[in-house]
mmCIF file of C-alpha atoms and ligand atoms in Angstrom:
data_model
loop_
_atom_site.group_PDB
_atom_site.id
_atom_site.type_symbol
_atom_site.label_atom_id
_atom_site.label_comp_id
_atom_site.label_asym_id
_atom_site.label_seq_id
_atom_site.Cartn_x
_atom_site.Cartn_y
_atom_site.Cartn_z
ATOM 1 C CA UNK N 1 -125.581 59.994 171.941
ATOM 2 C CA UNK N 2 -126.655 63.257 173.083
ATOM 3 C CA UNK N 3 -123.376 65.424 174.037
ATOM 4 C CA UNK N 4 -123.864 68.529 176.085
ATOM 5 C CA UNK N 5 -122.657 71.691 175.039
ATOM 6 C CA UNK N 6 -120.037 71.545 177.757
ATOM 7 C CA UNK N 7 -118.570 68.593 176.547
ATOM 8 C CA UNK N 8 -118.119 69.418 172.848
ATOM 9 C CA UNK N 9 -116.572 72.691 174.054
ATOM 10 C CA UNK N 10 -114.120 70.567 176.249
ATOM 11 C CA UNK N 11 -113.312 68.278 173.330
ATOM 12 C CA UNK N 12 -112.961 71.225 170.877
ATOM 13 C CA UNK N 13 -110.467 72.761 173.587
ATOM 14 C CA UNK N 14 -108.779 69.629 174.123
ATOM 15 C CA UNK N 15 -108.154 69.258 170.116
ATOM 16 C CA UNK N 16 -106.604 72.851 169.698
ATOM 17 C CA UNK N 17 -103.058 73.701 170.413
ATOM 18 C CA UNK N 18 -102.170 76.746 172.892
ATOM 19 C CA UNK N 19 -98.926 78.879 172.254
ATOM 20 C CA UNK N 20 -97.123 81.385 174.325
ATOM 21 C CA UNK N 21 -95.585 84.119 172.014
ATOM 22 C CA UNK N 22 -93.556 85.422 174.722
ATOM 23 C CA UNK N 23 -92.246 84.190 178.047
ATOM 24 C CA UNK N 24 -88.835 84.309 179.962
ATOM 25 C CA UNK N 25 -88.382 80.533 179.849
ATOM 26 C CA UNK N 26 -84.724 80.685 181.291
ATOM 27 C CA UNK N 27 -85.653 82.636 184.438
ATOM 28 C CA UNK N 28 -87.946 79.908 185.871
ATOM 29 C CA UNK N 29 -85.861 77.650 188.243
ATOM 30 C CA UNK N 30 -86.499 74.654 186.469
ATOM 31 C CA UNK N 31 -87.679 75.240 182.826
ATOM 32 C CA UNK N 32 -87.789 71.860 181.312
ATOM 33 C CA UNK N 33 -90.421 71.094 184.183
ATOM 34 C CA UNK N 34 -92.261 74.174 183.010
ATOM 35 C CA UNK N 35 -92.362 72.837 179.480
ATOM 36 C CA UNK N 36 -93.030 69.380 180.236
ATOM 37 C CA UNK N 37 -96.155 70.450 182.552
ATOM 38 C CA UNK N 38 -97.367 72.842 179.967
ATOM 39 C CA UNK N 39 -97.143 70.376 176.935
ATOM 40 C CA UNK N 40 -98.993 67.892 178.935
ATOM 41 C CA UNK N 41 -101.919 70.575 178.969
ATOM 42 C CA UNK N 42 -102.223 71.149 175.207
ATOM 43 C CA UNK N 43 -99.290 73.800 175.021
ATOM 44 C CA UNK N 44 -97.619 73.359 171.250
ATOM 45 C CA UNK N 45 -95.487 76.402 170.990
ATOM 46 C CA UNK N 46 -93.376 78.054 173.277
ATOM 47 C CA UNK N 47 -91.197 81.532 172.156
ATOM 48 C CA UNK N 48 -88.634 81.757 174.776
ATOM 49 C CA UNK N 49 -87.165 84.987 174.783
ATOM 50 C CA UNK N 50 -83.999 87.002 175.763
ATOM 51 C CA UNK N 51 -83.023 90.558 176.418
ATOM 52 C CA UNK N 52 -79.413 90.482 177.553
ATOM 53 C CA UNK N 53 -76.340 88.500 176.962
ATOM 54 C CA UNK N 54 -76.619 86.247 179.782
ATOM 55 C CA UNK N 55 -80.437 85.081 179.000
ATOM 56 C CA UNK N 56 -79.723 85.284 175.088
ATOM 57 C CA UNK N 57 -77.352 82.307 175.664
ATOM 58 C CA UNK N 58 -79.381 80.774 177.999
ATOM 59 C CA UNK N 59 -82.351 81.270 175.637
ATOM 60 C CA UNK N 60 -80.359 79.366 172.940
ATOM 61 C CA UNK N 61 -79.453 76.484 175.006
ATOM 62 C CA UNK N 62 -83.195 76.150 176.014
ATOM 63 C CA UNK N 63 -84.410 76.181 172.150
ATOM 64 C CA UNK N 64 -84.353 72.628 171.179
ATOM 65 C CA UNK N 65 -87.082 69.921 170.387
ATOM 66 C CA UNK N 66 -90.470 70.561 168.786
ATOM 67 C CA UNK N 67 -91.927 72.847 171.495
ATOM 68 C CA UNK N 68 -89.481 75.436 171.902
ATOM 69 C CA UNK N 69 -88.174 78.252 169.824
ATOM 70 C CA UNK N 70 -85.943 81.244 170.496
ATOM 71 C CA UNK N 71 -85.730 84.748 170.481
ATOM 72 C CA UNK N 72 -82.612 86.739 171.277
ATOM 73 C CA UNK N 73 -81.830 90.243 171.284
ATOM 74 C CA UNK N 74 -80.458 93.058 173.608
ATOM 75 C CA UNK N 75 -83.675 94.938 175.403
ATOM 76 C CA UNK N 76 -83.794 98.754 175.743
ATOM 77 C CA UNK N 77 -83.071 98.545 179.339
ATOM 78 C CA UNK N 78 -79.833 96.742 178.358
ATOM 79 C CA UNK N 79 -78.696 99.021 175.736
ATOM 80 C CA UNK N 80 -76.482 101.455 177.772
ATOM 81 C CA UNK N 81 -74.521 98.554 179.406
ATOM 82 C CA UNK N 82 -74.784 95.720 176.867
ATOM 83 C CA UNK N 83 -74.357 97.381 173.196
ATOM 84 C CA UNK N 84 -71.319 95.424 172.253
ATOM 85 C CA UNK N 85 -72.950 92.234 172.631
ATOM 86 C CA UNK N 86 -75.161 93.029 169.588
ATOM 87 C CA UNK N 87 -72.315 92.150 167.095
ATOM 88 C CA UNK N 88 -72.846 88.576 168.899
ATOM 89 C CA UNK N 89 -76.240 88.073 167.854
ATOM 90 C CA UNK N 90 -75.524 86.930 163.969
ATOM 91 C CA UNK N 91 -73.396 84.187 164.890
ATOM 92 C CA UNK N 92 -75.868 82.978 167.873
ATOM 93 C CA UNK N 93 -78.737 82.888 165.372
ATOM 94 C CA UNK N 94 -76.752 81.240 162.565
ATOM 95 C CA UNK N 95 -75.484 78.808 165.206
ATOM 96 C CA UNK N 96 -78.536 77.471 166.560
ATOM 97 C CA UNK N 97 -81.199 76.489 163.723
ATOM 98 C CA UNK N 98 -84.078 77.143 166.550
ATOM 99 C CA UNK N 99 -83.491 80.827 166.755
ATOM 100 C CA UNK N 100 -86.291 82.591 164.755
ATOM 101 C CA UNK N 101 -86.601 85.977 165.559
ATOM 102 C CA UNK N 102 -84.282 89.122 166.980
ATOM 103 C CA UNK N 103 -85.878 90.426 170.383
ATOM 104 C CA UNK N 104 -86.995 91.882 172.516
ATOM 105 C CA UNK N 105 -86.071 94.949 171.117
ATOM 106 C CA UNK N 106 -87.156 98.456 171.058
ATOM 107 C CA UNK N 107 -87.751 101.790 173.060
ATOM 108 C CA UNK N 108 -88.448 102.166 176.572
ATOM 109 C CA UNK N 109 -89.057 105.839 177.310
ATOM 110 C CA UNK N 110 -90.031 104.920 180.924
ATOM 111 C CA UNK N 111 -86.434 103.586 181.452
ATOM 112 C CA UNK N 112 -84.893 106.244 179.523
ATOM 113 C CA UNK N 113 -83.379 108.842 181.900
ATOM 114 C CA UNK N 114 -82.552 111.528 179.309
ATOM 115 C CA UNK N 115 -82.868 112.443 175.809
ATOM 116 C CA UNK N 116 -79.351 110.761 175.292
ATOM 117 C CA UNK N 117 -80.425 107.723 176.818
ATOM 118 C CA UNK N 118 -83.285 107.492 174.172
ATOM 119 C CA UNK N 119 -80.482 108.036 171.509
ATOM 120 C CA UNK N 120 -78.723 105.201 172.745
ATOM 121 C CA UNK N 121 -81.728 102.786 172.786
ATOM 122 C CA UNK N 122 -82.678 103.890 169.345
ATOM 123 C CA UNK N 123 -79.319 103.246 167.973
ATOM 124 C CA UNK N 124 -79.384 99.953 169.605
ATOM 125 C CA UNK N 125 -82.718 98.910 168.203
ATOM 126 C CA UNK N 126 -81.801 100.300 164.634
ATOM 127 C CA UNK N 127 -78.537 98.105 164.758
ATOM 128 C CA UNK N 128 -80.655 95.121 165.771
ATOM 129 C CA UNK N 129 -83.251 95.661 162.934
ATOM 130 C CA UNK N 130 -80.442 95.904 160.375
ATOM 131 C CA UNK N 131 -79.130 92.370 161.428
ATOM 132 C CA UNK N 132 -82.866 91.084 161.400
ATOM 133 C CA UNK N 133 -83.374 92.231 158.023
ATOM 134 C CA UNK N 134 -79.792 90.688 156.945
ATOM 135 C CA UNK N 135 -80.945 87.566 158.146
ATOM 136 C CA UNK N 136 -84.362 87.839 156.724
ATOM 137 C CA UNK N 137 -86.139 87.208 160.414
ATOM 138 C CA UNK N 138 -88.540 88.883 162.274
ATOM 139 C CA UNK N 139 -88.101 91.122 165.211
ATOM 140 C CA UNK N 140 -90.084 91.193 168.606
ATOM 141 C CA UNK N 141 -90.677 94.543 169.743
ATOM 142 C CA UNK N 142 -90.677 96.155 173.245
ATOM 143 C CA UNK N 143 -92.165 99.683 173.375
ATOM 144 C CA UNK N 144 -93.154 101.384 176.489
ATOM 145 C CA UNK N 145 -94.449 104.987 176.245
ATOM 146 C CA UNK N 146 -92.546 105.529 172.767
ATOM 147 C CA UNK N 147 -95.236 103.650 170.514
ATOM 148 C CA UNK N 148 -94.876 106.721 167.849
ATOM 149 C CA UNK N 149 -91.220 106.610 167.589
ATOM 150 C CA UNK N 150 -91.369 102.757 167.398
ATOM 151 C CA UNK N 151 -93.345 102.714 164.407
ATOM 152 C CA UNK N 152 -91.658 105.496 163.033
ATOM 153 C CA UNK N 153 -88.225 103.354 163.281
ATOM 154 C CA UNK N 154 -89.810 100.250 161.699
ATOM 155 C CA UNK N 155 -90.855 101.996 158.948
ATOM 156 C CA UNK N 156 -87.782 104.052 157.929
ATOM 157 C CA UNK N 157 -86.115 100.439 157.971
ATOM 158 C CA UNK N 158 -89.017 98.876 155.757
ATOM 159 C CA UNK N 159 -89.435 96.262 158.795
ATOM 160 C CA UNK N 160 -91.849 93.411 157.287
ATOM 161 C CA UNK N 161 -92.252 91.372 160.216
ATOM 162 C CA UNK N 162 -92.852 92.631 163.600
ATOM 163 C CA UNK N 163 -94.517 91.135 166.614
ATOM 164 C CA UNK N 164 -95.326 93.707 168.983
ATOM 165 C CA UNK N 165 -95.051 91.935 172.601
ATOM 166 C CA UNK N 166 -97.518 93.017 175.560
ATOM 167 C CA UNK N 167 -98.651 95.877 173.059
ATOM 168 C CA UNK N 168 -99.813 98.850 174.878
ATOM 169 C CA UNK N 169 -101.751 100.841 172.232
ATOM 170 C CA UNK N 170 -105.120 101.716 171.590
ATOM 171 C CA UNK N 171 -107.559 100.764 168.992
ATOM 172 C CA UNK N 172 -106.353 103.205 166.583
ATOM 173 C CA UNK N 173 -102.853 102.175 167.296
ATOM 174 C CA UNK N 174 -103.863 98.250 167.107
ATOM 175 C CA UNK N 175 -105.107 99.410 163.392
ATOM 176 C CA UNK N 176 -101.763 100.575 162.372
ATOM 177 C CA UNK N 177 -100.093 97.309 163.226
ATOM 178 C CA UNK N 178 -102.788 95.522 161.099
ATOM 179 C CA UNK N 179 -102.303 97.797 157.943
ATOM 180 C CA UNK N 180 -98.454 96.836 158.378
ATOM 181 C CA UNK N 181 -99.205 93.010 158.819
ATOM 182 C CA UNK N 182 -97.318 92.846 162.265
ATOM 183 C CA UNK N 183 -98.642 90.756 164.980
ATOM 184 C CA UNK N 184 -100.369 91.934 168.096
ATOM 185 C CA UNK N 185 -99.237 90.063 171.209
ATOM 186 C CA UNK N 186 -101.959 89.992 174.045
ATOM 187 C CA UNK N 187 -100.658 89.555 177.817
ATOM 188 C CA UNK N 188 -102.792 88.199 180.604
ATOM 189 C CA UNK N 189 -103.784 91.505 181.870
ATOM 190 C CA UNK N 190 -106.749 93.841 180.971
ATOM 191 C CA UNK N 191 -107.113 97.295 180.864
ATOM 192 C CA UNK N 192 -109.341 99.905 178.480
ATOM 193 C CA UNK N 193 -106.645 100.413 175.891
ATOM 194 C CA UNK N 194 -106.038 96.923 175.380
ATOM 195 C CA UNK N 195 -109.671 95.735 175.298
ATOM 196 C CA UNK N 196 -110.531 98.617 172.803
ATOM 197 C CA UNK N 197 -107.088 97.415 170.580
ATOM 198 C CA UNK N 198 -108.460 93.775 170.800
ATOM 199 C CA UNK N 199 -111.899 95.058 169.157
ATOM 200 C CA UNK N 200 -110.382 96.746 166.555
ATOM 201 C CA UNK N 201 -107.924 94.431 165.131
ATOM 202 C CA UNK N 202 -108.217 91.566 162.675
ATOM 203 C CA UNK N 203 -108.042 88.573 164.626
ATOM 204 C CA UNK N 204 -105.402 87.264 161.961
ATOM 205 C CA UNK N 205 -103.003 89.607 163.511
ATOM 206 C CA UNK N 206 -103.555 88.364 167.373
ATOM 207 C CA UNK N 207 -101.107 86.491 169.133
ATOM 208 C CA UNK N 208 -101.377 85.346 173.035
ATOM 209 C CA UNK N 209 -98.117 85.765 175.568
ATOM 210 C CA UNK N 210 -97.356 85.537 179.180
ATOM 211 C CA UNK N 211 -94.349 87.124 179.663
ATOM 212 C CA UNK N 212 -93.826 84.473 182.559
ATOM 213 C CA UNK N 213 -92.395 84.037 185.160
ATOM 214 C CA UNK N 214 -92.097 88.313 184.736
ATOM 215 C CA UNK N 215 -96.114 88.561 184.661
ATOM 216 C CA UNK N 216 -97.768 85.412 184.182
ATOM 217 C CA UNK N 217 -96.977 82.789 186.294
ATOM 218 C CA UNK N 218 -96.473 79.833 183.597
ATOM 219 C CA UNK N 219 -96.997 79.869 179.977
ATOM 220 C CA UNK N 220 -100.383 78.419 180.828
ATOM 221 C CA UNK N 221 -101.783 81.796 181.742
ATOM 222 C CA UNK N 222 -102.335 82.302 178.192
ATOM 223 C CA UNK N 223 -105.930 80.968 179.065
ATOM 224 C CA UNK N 224 -106.369 84.253 180.902
ATOM 225 C CA UNK N 225 -105.566 86.555 177.550
ATOM 226 C CA UNK N 226 -107.549 83.961 175.546
ATOM 227 C CA UNK N 227 -110.584 84.597 177.972
ATOM 228 C CA UNK N 228 -110.223 87.988 177.464
ATOM 229 C CA UNK N 229 -110.144 88.012 173.707
ATOM 230 C CA UNK N 230 -112.852 85.661 173.607
ATOM 231 C CA UNK N 231 -115.323 87.822 175.545
ATOM 232 C CA UNK N 232 -114.669 90.731 173.071
ATOM 233 C CA UNK N 233 -114.461 88.773 169.833
ATOM 234 C CA UNK N 234 -116.900 86.414 170.511
ATOM 235 C CA UNK N 235 -114.988 83.304 169.635
ATOM 236 C CA UNK N 236 -115.002 80.225 171.832
ATOM 237 C CA UNK N 237 -111.781 79.927 173.524
ATOM 238 C CA UNK N 238 -110.622 76.552 171.994
ATOM 239 C CA UNK N 239 -110.998 78.064 168.554
ATOM 240 C CA UNK N 240 -109.106 81.154 169.625
ATOM 241 C CA UNK N 241 -106.422 78.879 171.012
ATOM 242 C CA UNK N 242 -106.042 77.384 167.409
ATOM 243 C CA UNK N 243 -106.141 80.942 165.617
ATOM 244 C CA UNK N 244 -103.385 82.449 167.491
ATOM 245 C CA UNK N 245 -101.240 79.380 167.435
ATOM 246 C CA UNK N 246 -101.704 79.257 163.737
ATOM 247 C CA UNK N 247 -101.041 83.094 163.470
ATOM 248 C CA UNK N 248 -97.853 82.396 165.339
ATOM 249 C CA UNK N 249 -96.672 79.326 162.976
ATOM 250 C CA UNK N 250 -97.585 81.553 159.884
ATOM 251 C CA UNK N 251 -95.711 84.796 161.129
ATOM 252 C CA UNK N 252 -92.581 82.991 162.080
ATOM 253 C CA UNK N 253 -92.440 79.828 159.198
ATOM 254 C CA UNK N 254 -92.118 77.430 161.769
HETATM 255 ZN ZN1 ZN E 1 -90.753 89.899 178.111
#
């Protein structure tokens, strides 16, 4: 029987698995309902990410079932106030079994008000890299206005697995990630540098995220990132959904 292109496309899309590489599930008023709704629409993997002591505990509690995995860490904007709780991360990871990375951690030079504060961020970042290296788990990087310094620190610590959340670099900088085998996570926000980065980088190094509810509304907003990548790479969205989900699974060993 004749099958229209549109219906073939729909069936491909239906068969493919969606994933959100970075969201803040604990910040939704009803996280369980958000997961349920997303699963009903093909979502198969959600990385719930922390960033401060309170969020990390909530992320640990939400990381259950087959879909939701957790990432815990002290983000650069909390490095000043909460550096002490970095000591708790190891026990949190070991006690959970579903926490698969340390993040979001890194440098945020838009938040740092002085060189001293930049130093405090770097110190917190490096302490957490050491923890991830000890546990042999990946890190999820938050880098704003500090990409060069961030990569320098990763190189110095011989970090093998890093996923750059909300990657803000250009094409040349995307290549630096690719060379190291790192992942570039694409948010549902388009700009010139991001389009260039997507064009340059190998699709094997690409995953999609929403950063919801901070940026995207729900994890289903990965569709907007997939649409942007699809236009640039010329790969159908359904196929891309599967590729990015497979990339995420391979990278995190899940
Ligand atoms: Zn985030």
